[in-house]
């Protein structure tokens, strides 16, 4: 299953929520993303089918190793790009919004170069 931007956003959201709590429910994702229960339920079903997510017996959402890998990659891209844009003088809210769009389409090569530049030349 090829994951689309929306799937990456769901995985990233679940990952961020998991940093705050070990028990994440679909309703938590609804509240965090501002989506309806049916929309989140559909996404959870697709992510389960794709092997990115498991649902525990108690209804909790659990990232599989594959899901966690994609979520961590997406989250890292978001945080690095946001930080880079802020250092360039972009308003933090705009930086975060732009990073959210770019994190899904930027190539691994370009991201690595930007991350390297931020770490080695912009401290």
PDB file of N, CA, C and O in Angstrom, residues 78 81-82 85-86 89-102:
ATOM      1  N   UNK A  78       9.276  17.514   9.742  1.00  0.00           N
ATOM      2  CA  UNK A  78       8.485  18.659  10.194  1.00  0.00           C
ATOM      3  C   UNK A  78       9.287  19.540  11.147  1.00  0.00           C
ATOM      4  O   UNK A  78       9.344  20.756  10.977  1.00  0.00           O
ATOM      5  N   UNK A  81      12.459  21.171   9.298  1.00  0.00           N
ATOM      6  CA  UNK A  81      12.060  22.215   8.361  1.00  0.00           C
ATOM      7  C   UNK A  81      11.513  23.433   9.099  1.00  0.00           C
ATOM      8  O   UNK A  81      11.850  24.574   8.752  1.00  0.00           O
ATOM      9  N   UNK A  82      10.700  23.224  10.115  1.00  0.00           N
ATOM     10  CA  UNK A  82      10.170  24.345  10.906  1.00  0.00           C
ATOM     11  C   UNK A  82      11.308  25.150  11.525  1.00  0.00           C
ATOM     12  O   UNK A  82      11.316  26.387  11.448  1.00  0.00           O
ATOM     13  N   UNK A  85      13.197  27.170   8.839  1.00  0.00           N
ATOM     14  CA  UNK A  85      12.444  28.333   8.371  1.00  0.00           C
ATOM     15  C   UNK A  85      12.439  29.448   9.411  1.00  0.00           C
ATOM     16  O   UNK A  85      12.565  30.624   9.068  1.00  0.00           O
ATOM     17  N   UNK A  86      12.294  29.093  10.676  1.00  0.00           N
ATOM     18  CA  UNK A  86      12.320  30.101  11.742  1.00  0.00           C
ATOM     19  C   UNK A  86      13.686  30.777  11.787  1.00  0.00           C
ATOM     20  O   UNK A  86      13.788  31.999  11.898  1.00  0.00           O
ATOM     21  N   UNK A  89      14.059  33.471   9.490  1.00  0.00           N
ATOM     22  CA  UNK A  89      13.264  34.657   9.759  1.00  0.00           C
ATOM     23  C   UNK A  89      11.781  34.528   9.502  1.00  0.00           C
ATOM     24  O   UNK A  89      11.041  35.506   9.570  1.00  0.00           O
ATOM     25  N   UNK A  90      11.324  33.315   9.226  1.00  0.00           N
ATOM     26  CA  UNK A  90       9.897  33.091   8.978  1.00  0.00           C
ATOM     27  C   UNK A  90       9.165  33.019  10.324  1.00  0.00           C
ATOM     28  O   UNK A  90       9.662  32.436  11.287  1.00  0.00           O
ATOM     29  N   UNK A  91       7.977  33.601  10.358  1.00  0.00           N
ATOM     30  CA  UNK A  91       7.118  33.545  11.539  1.00  0.00           C
ATOM     31  C   UNK A  91       6.904  32.073  11.924  1.00  0.00           C
ATOM     32  O   UNK A  91       6.675  31.239  11.043  1.00  0.00           O
ATOM     33  N   UNK A  92       6.975  31.719  13.219  1.00  0.00           N
ATOM     34  CA  UNK A  92       6.852  30.307  13.632  1.00  0.00           C
ATOM     35  C   UNK A  92       5.585  29.600  13.143  1.00  0.00           C
ATOM     36  O   UNK A  92       5.639  28.427  12.775  1.00  0.00           O
ATOM     37  N   UNK A  93       4.457  30.302  13.119  1.00  0.00           N
ATOM     38  CA  UNK A  93       3.221  29.666  12.661  1.00  0.00           C
ATOM     39  C   UNK A  93       3.280  29.372  11.166  1.00  0.00           C
ATOM     40  O   UNK A  93       2.867  28.306  10.709  1.00  0.00           O
ATOM     41  N   UNK A  94       3.812  30.315  10.399  1.00  0.00           N
ATOM     42  CA  UNK A  94       3.961  30.111   8.963  1.00  0.00           C
ATOM     43  C   UNK A  94       4.983  29.013   8.694  1.00  0.00           C
ATOM     44  O   UNK A  94       4.778  28.162   7.817  1.00  0.00           O
ATOM     45  N   UNK A  95       6.067  29.023   9.462  1.00  0.00           N
ATOM     46  CA  UNK A  95       7.112  28.004   9.306  1.00  0.00           C
ATOM     47  C   UNK A  95       6.531  26.611   9.524  1.00  0.00           C
ATOM     48  O   UNK A  95       6.800  25.681   8.750  1.00  0.00           O
ATOM     49  N   UNK A  96       5.730  26.454  10.569  1.00  0.00           N
ATOM     50  CA  UNK A  96       5.129  25.148  10.869  1.00  0.00           C
ATOM     51  C   UNK A  96       4.157  24.729   9.773  1.00  0.00           C
ATOM     52  O   UNK A  96       4.133  23.566   9.363  1.00  0.00           O
ATOM     53  N   UNK A  97       3.356  25.666   9.290  1.00  0.00           N
ATOM     54  CA  UNK A  97       2.390  25.343   8.231  1.00  0.00           C
ATOM     55  C   UNK A  97       3.104  24.947   6.941  1.00  0.00           C
ATOM     56  O   UNK A  97       2.711  23.974   6.282  1.00  0.00           O
ATOM     57  N   UNK A  98       4.151  25.682   6.582  1.00  0.00           N
ATOM     58  CA  UNK A  98       4.897  25.353   5.373  1.00  0.00           C
ATOM     59  C   UNK A  98       5.625  24.017   5.518  1.00  0.00           C
ATOM     60  O   UNK A  98       5.664  23.213   4.586  1.00  0.00           O
ATOM     61  N   UNK A  99       6.206  23.784   6.693  1.00  0.00           N
ATOM     62  CA  UNK A  99       6.900  22.518   6.946  1.00  0.00           C
ATOM     63  C   UNK A  99       5.928  21.348   6.820  1.00  0.00           C
ATOM     64  O   UNK A  99       6.277  20.298   6.279  1.00  0.00           O
ATOM     65  N   UNK A 100       4.706  21.548   7.288  1.00  0.00           N
ATOM     66  CA  UNK A 100       3.690  20.493   7.235  1.00  0.00           C
ATOM     67  C   UNK A 100       3.378  20.096   5.798  1.00  0.00           C
ATOM     68  O   UNK A 100       3.133  18.933   5.511  1.00  0.00           O
ATOM     69  N   UNK A 101       3.414  21.059   4.895  1.00  0.00           N
ATOM     70  CA  UNK A 101       3.168  20.763   3.487  1.00  0.00           C
ATOM     71  C   UNK A 101       4.385  20.109   2.839  1.00  0.00           C
ATOM     72  O   UNK A 101       4.259  19.152   2.081  1.00  0.00           O
ATOM     73  N   UNK A 102       5.553  20.637   3.143  1.00  0.00           N
ATOM     74  CA  UNK A 102       6.777  20.189   2.478  1.00  0.00           C
ATOM     75  C   UNK A 102       7.280  18.833   2.967  1.00  0.00           C
ATOM     76  O   UNK A 102       7.940  18.111   2.221  1.00  0.00           O
TER      77      UNK A 102
END
